[in-house]
Amino acid sequence: MASNLRLALVYGSAREGRFCDVVGEWAQRRIARHGGFDVDRIDPVEWPLSGRPSRADEAQLQQLRQRLHAADAFVIVTPEYNHGYPAALKALIDACYEPWRAKPVAFVSYGASSGGLRAIEQLRQVFGELHAATLRDGVCLAHAWRQFGPDGELREPQAAHAAMDTALARLRWWALALRNARETMPYELATEAAA
Ligand SMILES: Cc1cc2nc3c(=O)[nH]c(=O)nc-3n(C[C@H](O)[C@H](O)[C@H](O)COP(=O)(O)O)c2cc1C
């Protein structure tokens, strides 16, 4: 599928020994197979997100903002921590106010019995504040560590593959629609046009 749509694959966990790499790499393979996006992986480990950023940190964070600005769509891969989402993901989101605007966001979540659903419901509130459009469709992996084999592939992949393929098809629809809309009228001008 020919495409110049850009997708930022954002990792939620910065924990040493995290399972996020297994789920994120699986998600990246599914996105590559779908073929409708060029992928840029955004990993909170790579950015100075804790404490008060220095000037040098600010320069690095500017690169993060530019990479998110370049994206037409987002897939967030996140675990659930204490019925919420990780602090590292919140720090990354809060470091970048504008790049999410008028763009679609899909979720791949994982955790114990809930599969990360409570984290996702919280993230919907956060992305609403950031003027992003969250998708109904996504992937939710309960007891994720049991679902993947040592090769990093799902032992019983049918349901998750179907869910991911549906999410990507709809994410692409939203990404194209919203990119066209942003090109027709920058989102920042929407309130002026209505006046
Ligand atoms: C601090 C912490 C809190 C957790 N809280 C929950 C939880 O509320 N619900 C849940 O389903 N799993 C919970 N878990 C299990 C994680 O979802 C699971 O360990 C997952 O693999 C963590 O992702 P990571 O390894 O990529 O950091 C928690 C794990 C940690 C480290």
mmCIF file with all atom_site columns, C-alpha atoms and ligand atoms in Angstrom:
data_model
loop_
_atom_site.group_PDB
_atom_site.id
_atom_site.type_symbol
_atom_site.label_atom_id
_atom_site.label_alt_id
_atom_site.label_comp_id
_atom_site.label_asym_id
_atom_site.label_entity_id
_atom_site.label_seq_id
_atom_site.pdbx_PDB_ins_code
_atom_site.Cartn_x
_atom_site.Cartn_y
_atom_site.Cartn_z
_atom_site.occupancy
_atom_site.B_iso_or_equiv
_atom_site.pdbx_formal_charge
_atom_site.auth_seq_id
_atom_site.auth_comp_id
_atom_site.auth_asym_id
_atom_site.auth_atom_id
_atom_site.pdbx_PDB_model_num
ATOM   1   C CA  . MET A 1 1   ? 0.000   0.000   0.000  1.00 0.00 ? 1   MET A CA  1
ATOM   2   C CA  . ALA A 1 2   ? 1.578   3.269   -1.069 1.00 0.00 ? 2   ALA A CA  1
ATOM   3   C CA  . SER A 1 3   ? 1.601   5.848   1.678  1.00 0.00 ? 3   SER A CA  1
ATOM   4   C CA  . ASN A 1 4   ? 3.383   8.834   3.012  1.00 0.00 ? 4   ASN A CA  1
ATOM   5   C CA  . LEU A 1 5   ? 1.369   8.786   6.201  1.00 0.00 ? 5   LEU A CA  1
ATOM   6   C CA  . ARG A 1 6   ? 3.613   8.881   9.230  1.00 0.00 ? 6   ARG A CA  1
ATOM   7   C CA  . LEU A 1 7   ? 2.856   7.015   12.419 1.00 0.00 ? 7   LEU A CA  1
ATOM   8   C CA  . ALA A 1 8   ? 4.553   7.600   15.768 1.00 0.00 ? 8   ALA A CA  1
ATOM   9   C CA  . LEU A 1 9   ? 4.625   4.403   17.823 1.00 0.00 ? 9   LEU A CA  1
ATOM   10  C CA  . VAL A 1 10  ? 4.866   5.693   21.398 1.00 0.00 ? 10  VAL A CA  1
ATOM   11  C CA  . TYR A 1 11  ? 6.047   3.383   24.180 1.00 0.00 ? 11  TYR A CA  1
ATOM   12  C CA  . GLY A 1 12  ? 4.470   3.827   27.607 1.00 0.00 ? 12  GLY A CA  1
ATOM   13  C CA  . SER A 1 13  ? 6.942   2.048   29.873 1.00 0.00 ? 13  SER A CA  1
ATOM   14  C CA  . ALA A 1 14  ? 10.456  3.168   30.752 1.00 0.00 ? 14  ALA A CA  1
ATOM   15  C CA  . ARG A 1 15  ? 11.002  0.389   33.298 1.00 0.00 ? 15  ARG A CA  1
ATOM   16  C CA  . GLU A 1 16  ? 14.210  -1.656  33.156 1.00 0.00 ? 16  GLU A CA  1
ATOM   17  C CA  . GLY A 1 17  ? 13.316  -5.162  31.993 1.00 0.00 ? 17  GLY A CA  1
ATOM   18  C CA  . ARG A 1 18  ? 10.020  -3.891  30.644 1.00 0.00 ? 18  ARG A CA  1
ATOM   19  C CA  . PHE A 1 19  ? 7.640   -6.087  28.687 1.00 0.00 ? 19  PHE A CA  1
ATOM   20  C CA  . CYS A 1 20  ? 6.844   -3.071  26.504 1.00 0.00 ? 20  CYS A CA  1
ATOM   21  C CA  . ASP A 1 21  ? 9.585   -4.096  24.066 1.00 0.00 ? 21  ASP A CA  1
ATOM   22  C CA  . VAL A 1 22  ? 7.866   -7.410  23.300 1.00 0.00 ? 22  VAL A CA  1
ATOM   23  C CA  . VAL A 1 23  ? 4.448   -5.816  22.772 1.00 0.00 ? 23  VAL A CA  1
ATOM   24  C CA  . GLY A 1 24  ? 5.854   -2.791  20.948 1.00 0.00 ? 24  GLY A CA  1
ATOM   25  C CA  . GLU A 1 25  ? 7.922   -4.872  18.544 1.00 0.00 ? 25  GLU A CA  1
ATOM   26  C CA  . TRP A 1 26  ? 4.913   -7.076  17.848 1.00 0.00 ? 26  TRP A CA  1
ATOM   27  C CA  . ALA A 1 27  ? 2.844   -3.937  17.147 1.00 0.00 ? 27  ALA A CA  1
ATOM   28  C CA  . GLN A 1 28  ? 5.564   -2.581  14.854 1.00 0.00 ? 28  GLN A CA  1
ATOM   29  C CA  . ARG A 1 29  ? 5.613   -5.812  12.844 1.00 0.00 ? 29  ARG A CA  1
ATOM   30  C CA  . ARG A 1 30  ? 1.818   -5.630  12.417 1.00 0.00 ? 30  ARG A CA  1
ATOM   31  C CA  . ILE A 1 31  ? 2.075   -2.010  11.285 1.00 0.00 ? 31  ILE A CA  1
ATOM   32  C CA  . ALA A 1 32  ? 4.791   -2.946  8.766  1.00 0.00 ? 32  ALA A CA  1
ATOM   33  C CA  . ARG A 1 33  ? 2.604   -5.782  7.493  1.00 0.00 ? 33  ARG A CA  1
ATOM   34  C CA  . HIS A 1 34  ? -0.338  -3.384  7.115  1.00 0.00 ? 34  HIS A CA  1
ATOM   35  C CA  . GLY A 1 35  ? 1.907   -1.206  4.965  1.00 0.00 ? 35  GLY A CA  1
ATOM   36  C CA  . GLY A 1 36  ? -0.055  2.031   5.243  1.00 0.00 ? 36  GLY A CA  1
ATOM   37  C CA  . PHE A 1 37  ? 2.348   3.995   7.434  1.00 0.00 ? 37  PHE A CA  1
ATOM   38  C CA  . ASP A 1 38  ? 6.000   4.937   7.851  1.00 0.00 ? 38  ASP A CA  1
ATOM   39  C CA  . VAL A 1 39  ? 6.828   4.302   11.508 1.00 0.00 ? 39  VAL A CA  1
ATOM   40  C CA  . ASP A 1 40  ? 8.863   6.367   13.954 1.00 0.00 ? 40  ASP A CA  1
ATOM   41  C CA  . ARG A 1 41  ? 9.265   4.728   17.362 1.00 0.00 ? 41  ARG A CA  1
ATOM   42  C CA  . ILE A 1 42  ? 9.171   7.150   20.279 1.00 0.00 ? 42  ILE A CA  1
ATOM   43  C CA  . ASP A 1 43  ? 10.607  5.681   23.472 1.00 0.00 ? 43  ASP A CA  1
ATOM   44  C CA  . PRO A 1 44  ? 10.430  7.613   26.777 1.00 0.00 ? 44  PRO A CA  1
ATOM   45  C CA  . VAL A 1 45  ? 13.805  6.132   27.743 1.00 0.00 ? 45  VAL A CA  1
ATOM   46  C CA  . GLU A 1 46  ? 15.453  8.313   25.075 1.00 0.00 ? 46  GLU A CA  1
ATOM   47  C CA  . TRP A 1 47  ? 14.299  11.663  26.464 1.00 0.00 ? 47  TRP A CA  1
ATOM   48  C CA  . PRO A 1 48  ? 15.093  13.678  29.618 1.00 0.00 ? 48  PRO A CA  1
ATOM   49  C CA  . LEU A 1 49  ? 11.588  13.624  31.012 1.00 0.00 ? 49  LEU A CA  1
ATOM   50  C CA  . SER A 1 50  ? 11.997  13.615  34.773 1.00 0.00 ? 50  SER A CA  1
ATOM   51  C CA  . GLY A 1 51  ? 12.556  16.598  37.033 1.00 0.00 ? 51  GLY A CA  1
ATOM   52  C CA  . ARG A 1 52  ? 13.101  20.127  35.781 1.00 0.00 ? 52  ARG A CA  1
ATOM   53  C CA  . PRO A 1 53  ? 14.510  20.186  32.248 1.00 0.00 ? 53  PRO A CA  1
ATOM   54  C CA  . SER A 1 54  ? 17.710  22.199  31.774 1.00 0.00 ? 54  SER A CA  1
ATOM   55  C CA  . ARG A 1 55  ? 18.392  24.222  28.619 1.00 0.00 ? 55  ARG A CA  1
ATOM   56  C CA  . ALA A 1 56  ? 20.268  21.272  27.159 1.00 0.00 ? 56  ALA A CA  1
ATOM   57  C CA  . ASP A 1 57  ? 17.278  19.050  27.940 1.00 0.00 ? 57  ASP A CA  1
ATOM   58  C CA  . GLU A 1 58  ? 15.005  21.579  26.230 1.00 0.00 ? 58  GLU A CA  1
ATOM   59  C CA  . ALA A 1 59  ? 16.995  21.222  22.991 1.00 0.00 ? 59  ALA A CA  1
ATOM   60  C CA  . GLN A 1 60  ? 16.508  17.457  23.146 1.00 0.00 ? 60  GLN A CA  1
ATOM   61  C CA  . LEU A 1 61  ? 12.819  17.835  23.950 1.00 0.00 ? 61  LEU A CA  1
ATOM   62  C CA  . GLN A 1 62  ? 12.487  20.083  20.924 1.00 0.00 ? 62  GLN A CA  1
ATOM   63  C CA  . GLN A 1 63  ? 13.586  17.119  18.794 1.00 0.00 ? 63  GLN A CA  1
ATOM   64  C CA  . LEU A 1 64  ? 10.909  15.006  20.443 1.00 0.00 ? 64  LEU A CA  1
ATOM   65  C CA  . ARG A 1 65  ? 8.266   17.623  19.653 1.00 0.00 ? 65  ARG A CA  1
ATOM   66  C CA  . GLN A 1 66  ? 9.438   17.810  16.032 1.00 0.00 ? 66  GLN A CA  1
ATOM   67  C CA  . ARG A 1 67  ? 9.177   14.055  15.625 1.00 0.00 ? 67  ARG A CA  1
ATOM   68  C CA  . LEU A 1 68  ? 5.669   14.051  17.081 1.00 0.00 ? 68  LEU A CA  1
ATOM   69  C CA  . HIS A 1 69  ? 4.739   17.040  14.913 1.00 0.00 ? 69  HIS A CA  1
ATOM   70  C CA  . ALA A 1 70  ? 5.788   15.049  11.853 1.00 0.00 ? 70  ALA A CA  1
ATOM   71  C CA  . ALA A 1 71  ? 3.347   12.255  12.690 1.00 0.00 ? 71  ALA A CA  1
ATOM   72  C CA  . ASP A 1 72  ? -0.107  11.971  11.135 1.00 0.00 ? 72  ASP A CA  1
ATOM   73  C CA  . ALA A 1 73  ? -1.232  9.304   13.606 1.00 0.00 ? 73  ALA A CA  1
ATOM   74  C CA  . PHE A 1 74  ? -0.214  7.733   16.894 1.00 0.00 ? 74  PHE A CA  1
ATOM   75  C CA  . VAL A 1 75  ? -0.237  4.248   18.352 1.00 0.00 ? 75  VAL A CA  1
ATOM   76  C CA  . ILE A 1 76  ? 0.364   4.214   22.094 1.00 0.00 ? 76  ILE A CA  1
ATOM   77  C CA  . VAL A 1 77  ? 1.703   0.924   23.495 1.00 0.00 ? 77  VAL A CA  1
ATOM   78  C CA  . THR A 1 78  ? 1.215   0.995   27.232 1.00 0.00 ? 78  THR A CA  1
ATOM   79  C CA  . PRO A 1 79  ? 0.913   -1.198  30.309 1.00 0.00 ? 79  PRO A CA  1
ATOM   80  C CA  . GLU A 1 80  ? -1.348  -0.533  33.269 1.00 0.00 ? 80  GLU A CA  1
ATOM   81  C CA  . TYR A 1 81  ? 0.274   0.573   36.541 1.00 0.00 ? 81  TYR A CA  1
ATOM   82  C CA  . ASN A 1 82  ? -1.980  0.762   39.606 1.00 0.00 ? 82  ASN A CA  1
ATOM   83  C CA  . HIS A 1 83  ? -5.107  1.159   37.485 1.00 0.00 ? 83  HIS A CA  1
ATOM   84  C CA  . GLY A 1 84  ? -3.548  3.999   35.523 1.00 0.00 ? 84  GLY A CA  1
ATOM   85  C CA  . TYR A 1 85  ? -0.838  4.491   32.917 1.00 0.00 ? 85  TYR A CA  1
ATOM   86  C CA  . PRO A 1 86  ? 2.893   4.937   33.628 1.00 0.00 ? 86  PRO A CA  1
ATOM   87  C CA  . ALA A 1 87  ? 4.308   8.233   34.842 1.00 0.00 ? 87  ALA A CA  1
ATOM   88  C CA  . ALA A 1 88  ? 6.903   8.084   32.040 1.00 0.00 ? 88  ALA A CA  1
ATOM   89  C CA  . LEU A 1 89  ? 4.124   8.250   29.462 1.00 0.00 ? 89  LEU A CA  1
ATOM   90  C CA  . LYS A 1 90  ? 2.451   11.181  31.240 1.00 0.00 ? 90  LYS A CA  1
ATOM   91  C CA  . ALA A 1 91  ? 5.769   13.045  31.326 1.00 0.00 ? 91  ALA A CA  1
ATOM   92  C CA  . LEU A 1 92  ? 6.257   12.470  27.601 1.00 0.00 ? 92  LEU A CA  1
ATOM   93  C CA  . ILE A 1 93  ? 2.726   13.600  26.753 1.00 0.00 ? 93  ILE A CA  1
ATOM   94  C CA  . ASP A 1 94  ? 2.989   16.680  28.959 1.00 0.00 ? 94  ASP A CA  1
ATOM   95  C CA  . ALA A 1 95  ? 6.316   17.690  27.416 1.00 0.00 ? 95  ALA A CA  1
ATOM   96  C CA  . CYS A 1 96  ? 4.568   18.140  24.060 1.00 0.00 ? 96  CYS A CA  1
ATOM   97  C CA  . TYR A 1 97  ? 1.363   20.147  24.002 1.00 0.00 ? 97  TYR A CA  1
ATOM   98  C CA  . GLU A 1 98  ? 0.631   20.862  20.354 1.00 0.00 ? 98  GLU A CA  1
ATOM   99  C CA  . PRO A 1 99  ? 1.860   17.912  18.231 1.00 0.00 ? 99  PRO A CA  1
ATOM   100 C CA  . TRP A 1 100 ? -1.162  15.737  19.091 1.00 0.00 ? 100 TRP A CA  1
ATOM   101 C CA  . ARG A 1 101 ? -3.773  18.195  17.842 1.00 0.00 ? 101 ARG A CA  1
ATOM   102 C CA  . ALA A 1 102 ? -6.332  17.111  15.250 1.00 0.00 ? 102 ALA A CA  1
ATOM   103 C CA  . LYS A 1 103 ? -4.661  13.711  14.850 1.00 0.00 ? 103 LYS A CA  1
ATOM   104 C CA  . PRO A 1 104 ? -5.913  10.181  15.621 1.00 0.00 ? 104 PRO A CA  1
ATOM   105 C CA  . VAL A 1 105 ? -4.626  7.995   18.458 1.00 0.00 ? 105 VAL A CA  1
ATOM   106 C CA  . ALA A 1 106 ? -5.005  4.203   18.756 1.00 0.00 ? 106 ALA A CA  1
ATOM   107 C CA  . PHE A 1 107 ? -4.029  2.112   21.767 1.00 0.00 ? 107 PHE A CA  1
ATOM   108 C CA  . VAL A 1 108 ? -2.317  -1.208  22.337 1.00 0.00 ? 108 VAL A CA  1
ATOM   109 C CA  . SER A 1 109 ? -2.547  -2.015  26.029 1.00 0.00 ? 109 SER A CA  1
ATOM   110 C CA  . TYR A 1 110 ? -1.377  -4.834  28.216 1.00 0.00 ? 110 TYR A CA  1
ATOM   111 C CA  . GLY A 1 111 ? -1.382  -5.814  31.853 1.00 0.00 ? 111 GLY A CA  1
ATOM   112 C CA  . ALA A 1 112 ? -2.803  -8.440  34.168 1.00 0.00 ? 112 ALA A CA  1
ATOM   113 C CA  . SER A 1 113 ? -6.509  -9.326  34.126 1.00 0.00 ? 113 SER A CA  1
ATOM   114 C CA  . SER A 1 114 ? -7.719  -5.957  32.799 1.00 0.00 ? 114 SER A CA  1
ATOM   115 C CA  . GLY A 1 115 ? -5.284  -5.984  29.875 1.00 0.00 ? 115 GLY A CA  1
ATOM   116 C CA  . GLY A 1 116 ? -4.574  -2.314  30.536 1.00 0.00 ? 116 GLY A CA  1
ATOM   117 C CA  . LEU A 1 117 ? -8.097  -1.101  29.800 1.00 0.00 ? 117 LEU A CA  1
ATOM   118 C CA  . ARG A 1 118 ? -8.185  1.218   32.817 1.00 0.00 ? 118 ARG A CA  1
ATOM   119 C CA  . ALA A 1 119 ? -4.996  2.897   31.615 1.00 0.00 ? 119 ALA A CA  1
ATOM   120 C CA  . ILE A 1 120 ? -6.592  3.434   28.203 1.00 0.00 ? 120 ILE A CA  1
ATOM   121 C CA  . GLU A 1 121 ? -9.755  4.969   29.635 1.00 0.00 ? 121 GLU A CA  1
ATOM   122 C CA  . GLN A 1 122 ? -7.604  7.490   31.508 1.00 0.00 ? 122 GLN A CA  1
ATOM   123 C CA  . LEU A 1 123 ? -5.604  8.249   28.378 1.00 0.00 ? 123 LEU A CA  1
ATOM   124 C CA  . ARG A 1 124 ? -8.811  9.032   26.481 1.00 0.00 ? 124 ARG A CA  1
ATOM   125 C CA  . GLN A 1 125 ? -9.429  11.893  28.918 1.00 0.00 ? 125 GLN A CA  1
ATOM   126 C CA  . VAL A 1 126 ? -5.874  13.164  28.525 1.00 0.00 ? 126 VAL A CA  1
ATOM   127 C CA  . PHE A 1 127 ? -5.929  13.075  24.720 1.00 0.00 ? 127 PHE A CA  1
ATOM   128 C CA  . GLY A 1 128 ? -9.321  14.809  24.687 1.00 0.00 ? 128 GLY A CA  1
ATOM   129 C CA  . GLU A 1 129 ? -7.679  17.751  26.428 1.00 0.00 ? 129 GLU A CA  1
ATOM   130 C CA  . LEU A 1 130 ? -4.943  17.689  23.768 1.00 0.00 ? 130 LEU A CA  1
ATOM   131 C CA  . HIS A 1 131 ? -7.484  17.949  20.900 1.00 0.00 ? 131 HIS A CA  1
ATOM   132 C CA  . ALA A 1 132 ? -6.635  14.455  19.624 1.00 0.00 ? 132 ALA A CA  1
ATOM   133 C CA  . ALA A 1 133 ? -9.179  11.921  18.340 1.00 0.00 ? 133 ALA A CA  1
ATOM   134 C CA  . THR A 1 134 ? -8.978  8.574   20.144 1.00 0.00 ? 134 THR A CA  1
ATOM   135 C CA  . LEU A 1 135 ? -10.106 5.452   18.322 1.00 0.00 ? 135 LEU A CA  1
ATOM   136 C CA  . ARG A 1 136 ? -12.639 3.002   19.641 1.00 0.00 ? 136 ARG A CA  1
ATOM   137 C CA  . ASP A 1 137 ? -10.627 0.152   18.120 1.00 0.00 ? 137 ASP A CA  1
ATOM   138 C CA  . GLY A 1 138 ? -7.391  -1.134  19.586 1.00 0.00 ? 138 GLY A CA  1
ATOM   139 C CA  . VAL A 1 139 ? -5.728  -4.161  21.127 1.00 0.00 ? 139 VAL A CA  1
ATOM   140 C CA  . CYS A 1 140 ? -5.952  -5.198  24.756 1.00 0.00 ? 140 CYS A CA  1
ATOM   141 C CA  . LEU A 1 141 ? -3.711  -8.030  25.983 1.00 0.00 ? 141 LEU A CA  1
ATOM   142 C CA  . ALA A 1 142 ? -4.607  -9.541  29.359 1.00 0.00 ? 142 ALA A CA  1
ATOM   143 C CA  . HIS A 1 143 ? -1.814  -11.450 31.139 1.00 0.00 ? 143 HIS A CA  1
ATOM   144 C CA  . ALA A 1 144 ? 0.306   -10.458 28.167 1.00 0.00 ? 144 ALA A CA  1
ATOM   145 C CA  . TRP A 1 145 ? 3.414   -12.293 29.313 1.00 0.00 ? 145 TRP A CA  1
ATOM   146 C CA  . ARG A 1 146 ? 1.497   -15.591 29.011 1.00 0.00 ? 146 ARG A CA  1
ATOM   147 C CA  . GLN A 1 147 ? 0.261   -14.735 25.531 1.00 0.00 ? 147 GLN A CA  1
ATOM   148 C CA  . PHE A 1 148 ? 3.687   -14.341 23.900 1.00 0.00 ? 148 PHE A CA  1
ATOM   149 C CA  . GLY A 1 149 ? 6.117   -17.143 23.203 1.00 0.00 ? 149 GLY A CA  1
ATOM   150 C CA  . PRO A 1 150 ? 9.918   -16.834 23.544 1.00 0.00 ? 150 PRO A CA  1
ATOM   151 C CA  . ASP A 1 151 ? 10.066  -15.833 19.866 1.00 0.00 ? 151 ASP A CA  1
ATOM   152 C CA  . GLY A 1 152 ? 8.088   -12.663 20.654 1.00 0.00 ? 152 GLY A CA  1
ATOM   153 C CA  . GLU A 1 153 ? 5.062   -13.858 18.704 1.00 0.00 ? 153 GLU A CA  1
ATOM   154 C CA  . LEU A 1 154 ? 1.594   -14.489 20.091 1.00 0.00 ? 154 LEU A CA  1
ATOM   155 C CA  . ARG A 1 155 ? 0.837   -18.144 20.849 1.00 0.00 ? 155 ARG A CA  1
ATOM   156 C CA  . GLU A 1 156 ? -2.768  -17.723 19.651 1.00 0.00 ? 156 GLU A CA  1
ATOM   157 C CA  . PRO A 1 157 ? -2.601  -14.704 17.382 1.00 0.00 ? 157 PRO A CA  1
ATOM   158 C CA  . GLN A 1 158 ? -5.956  -14.667 15.566 1.00 0.00 ? 158 GLN A CA  1
ATOM   159 C CA  . ALA A 1 159 ? -7.974  -12.351 17.831 1.00 0.00 ? 159 ALA A CA  1
ATOM   160 C CA  . ALA A 1 160 ? -5.179  -9.840  18.468 1.00 0.00 ? 160 ALA A CA  1
ATOM   161 C CA  . HIS A 1 161 ? -4.137  -9.777  14.808 1.00 0.00 ? 161 HIS A CA  1
ATOM   162 C CA  . ALA A 1 162 ? -7.740  -9.124  13.753 1.00 0.00 ? 162 ALA A CA  1
ATOM   163 C CA  . ALA A 1 163 ? -8.125  -6.387  16.366 1.00 0.00 ? 163 ALA A CA  1
ATOM   164 C CA  . MET A 1 164 ? -4.847  -4.726  15.330 1.00 0.00 ? 164 MET A CA  1
ATOM   165 C CA  . ASP A 1 165 ? -5.680  -4.901  11.626 1.00 0.00 ? 165 ASP A CA  1
ATOM   166 C CA  . THR A 1 166 ? -9.086  -3.295  12.247 1.00 0.00 ? 166 THR A CA  1
ATOM   167 C CA  . ALA A 1 167 ? -7.510  -0.583  14.393 1.00 0.00 ? 167 ALA A CA  1
ATOM   168 C CA  . LEU A 1 168 ? -4.889  0.162   11.723 1.00 0.00 ? 168 LEU A CA  1
ATOM   169 C CA  . ALA A 1 169 ? -7.459  0.310   8.923  1.00 0.00 ? 169 ALA A CA  1
ATOM   170 C CA  . ARG A 1 170 ? -9.534  2.820   10.892 1.00 0.00 ? 170 ARG A CA  1
ATOM   171 C CA  . LEU A 1 171 ? -6.452  4.707   12.069 1.00 0.00 ? 171 LEU A CA  1
ATOM   172 C CA  . ARG A 1 172 ? -5.426  5.156   8.445  1.00 0.00 ? 172 ARG A CA  1
ATOM   173 C CA  . TRP A 1 173 ? -8.909  6.432   7.558  1.00 0.00 ? 173 TRP A CA  1
ATOM   174 C CA  . TRP A 1 174 ? -8.747  8.992   10.368 1.00 0.00 ? 174 TRP A CA  1
ATOM   175 C CA  . ALA A 1 175 ? -5.162  9.915   9.579  1.00 0.00 ? 175 ALA A CA  1
ATOM   176 C CA  . LEU A 1 176 ? -5.982  10.657  5.932  1.00 0.00 ? 176 LEU A CA  1
ATOM   177 C CA  . ALA A 1 177 ? -9.197  12.496  6.786  1.00 0.00 ? 177 ALA A CA  1
ATOM   178 C CA  . LEU A 1 178 ? -7.585  14.660  9.445  1.00 0.00 ? 178 LEU A CA  1
ATOM   179 C CA  . ARG A 1 179 ? -4.474  15.365  7.380  1.00 0.00 ? 179 ARG A CA  1
ATOM   180 C CA  . ASN A 1 180 ? -6.705  16.580  4.548  1.00 0.00 ? 180 ASN A CA  1
ATOM   181 C CA  . ALA A 1 181 ? -8.676  18.685  7.036  1.00 0.00 ? 181 ALA A CA  1
ATOM   182 C CA  . ARG A 1 182 ? -5.511  20.214  8.533  1.00 0.00 ? 182 ARG A CA  1
ATOM   183 C CA  . GLU A 1 183 ? -4.252  21.014  5.047  1.00 0.00 ? 183 GLU A CA  1
ATOM   184 C CA  . THR A 1 184 ? -7.576  22.601  4.068  1.00 0.00 ? 184 THR A CA  1
ATOM   185 C CA  . MET A 1 185 ? -7.629  24.675  7.216  1.00 0.00 ? 185 MET A CA  1
ATOM   186 C CA  . PRO A 1 186 ? -5.015  24.672  10.000 1.00 0.00 ? 186 PRO A CA  1
ATOM   187 C CA  . TYR A 1 187 ? -6.718  23.522  13.185 1.00 0.00 ? 187 TYR A CA  1
ATOM   188 C CA  . GLU A 1 188 ? -5.612  26.691  14.963 1.00 0.00 ? 188 GLU A CA  1
ATOM   189 C CA  . LEU A 1 189 ? -7.774  28.729  12.558 1.00 0.00 ? 189 LEU A CA  1
ATOM   190 C CA  . ALA A 1 190 ? -10.973 26.760  13.234 1.00 0.00 ? 190 ALA A CA  1
ATOM   191 C CA  . THR A 1 191 ? -12.248 29.103  15.927 1.00 0.00 ? 191 THR A CA  1
ATOM   192 C CA  . GLU A 1 192 ? -11.449 32.174  13.806 1.00 0.00 ? 192 GLU A CA  1
ATOM   193 C CA  . ALA A 1 193 ? -13.351 30.726  10.850 1.00 0.00 ? 193 ALA A CA  1
ATOM   194 C CA  . ALA A 1 194 ? -16.412 30.168  13.064 1.00 0.00 ? 194 ALA A CA  1
ATOM   195 C CA  . ALA A 1 195 ? -16.386 33.772  14.357 1.00 0.00 ? 195 ALA A CA  1
HETATM 196 C C1  . LIG B 2 .   ? 4.109   -0.431  39.446 1.00 0.00 ? 1   LIG B C1  1
HETATM 197 C C2  . LIG B 2 .   ? 3.263   -1.487  38.767 1.00 0.00 ? 1   LIG B C2  1
HETATM 198 C C3  . LIG B 2 .   ? 1.901   -1.456  38.950 1.00 0.00 ? 1   LIG B C3  1
HETATM 199 C C4  . LIG B 2 .   ? 1.092   -2.400  38.276 1.00 0.00 ? 1   LIG B C4  1
HETATM 200 N N1  . LIG B 2 .   ? -0.264  -2.308  38.386 1.00 0.00 ? 1   LIG B N1  1
HETATM 201 C C5  . LIG B 2 .   ? -1.051  -3.070  37.592 1.00 0.00 ? 1   LIG B C5  1
HETATM 202 C C6  . LIG B 2 .   ? -2.456  -2.860  37.549 1.00 0.00 ? 1   LIG B C6  1
HETATM 203 O O1  . LIG B 2 .   ? -3.005  -2.017  38.221 1.00 0.00 ? 1   LIG B O1  1
HETATM 204 N N2  . LIG B 2 .   ? -3.176  -3.616  36.701 1.00 0.00 ? 1   LIG B N2  1
HETATM 205 C C7  . LIG B 2 .   ? -2.611  -4.570  35.908 1.00 0.00 ? 1   LIG B C7  1
HETATM 206 O O2  . LIG B 2 .   ? -3.322  -5.212  35.127 1.00 0.00 ? 1   LIG B O2  1
HETATM 207 N N3  . LIG B 2 .   ? -1.277  -4.802  35.936 1.00 0.00 ? 1   LIG B N3  1
HETATM 208 C C8  . LIG B 2 .   ? -0.497  -4.061  36.755 1.00 0.00 ? 1   LIG B C8  1
HETATM 209 N N4  . LIG B 2 .   ? 0.856   -4.253  36.784 1.00 0.00 ? 1   LIG B N4  1
HETATM 210 C C9  . LIG B 2 .   ? 1.409   -5.316  35.945 1.00 0.00 ? 1   LIG B C9  1
HETATM 211 C C10 . LIG B 2 .   ? 1.915   -4.718  34.640 1.00 0.00 ? 1   LIG B C10 1
HETATM 212 O O3  . LIG B 2 .   ? 0.865   -4.360  33.798 1.00 0.00 ? 1   LIG B O3  1
HETATM 213 C C11 . LIG B 2 .   ? 2.863   -5.681  33.974 1.00 0.00 ? 1   LIG B C11 1
HETATM 214 O O4  . LIG B 2 .   ? 3.916   -5.966  34.880 1.00 0.00 ? 1   LIG B O4  1
HETATM 215 C C12 . LIG B 2 .   ? 3.449   -5.129  32.700 1.00 0.00 ? 1   LIG B C12 1
HETATM 216 O O5  . LIG B 2 .   ? 4.282   -6.085  32.131 1.00 0.00 ? 1   LIG B O5  1
HETATM 217 C C13 . LIG B 2 .   ? 4.245   -3.859  32.966 1.00 0.00 ? 1   LIG B C13 1
HETATM 218 O O6  . LIG B 2 .   ? 4.725   -3.347  31.777 1.00 0.00 ? 1   LIG B O6  1
HETATM 219 P P1  . LIG B 2 .   ? 6.284   -3.100  31.534 1.00 0.00 ? 1   LIG B P1  1
HETATM 220 O O7  . LIG B 2 .   ? 6.959   -4.403  31.934 1.00 0.00 ? 1   LIG B O7  1
HETATM 221 O O8  . LIG B 2 .   ? 6.403   -2.858  30.061 1.00 0.00 ? 1   LIG B O8  1
HETATM 222 O O9  . LIG B 2 .   ? 6.683   -1.947  32.379 1.00 0.00 ? 1   LIG B O9  1
HETATM 223 C C14 . LIG B 2 .   ? 1.682   -3.380  37.455 1.00 0.00 ? 1   LIG B C14 1
HETATM 224 C C15 . LIG B 2 .   ? 3.081   -3.399  37.323 1.00 0.00 ? 1   LIG B C15 1
HETATM 225 C C16 . LIG B 2 .   ? 3.865   -2.462  37.961 1.00 0.00 ? 1   LIG B C16 1
HETATM 226 C C17 . LIG B 2 .   ? 5.371   -2.483  37.749 1.00 0.00 ? 1   LIG B C17 1
#
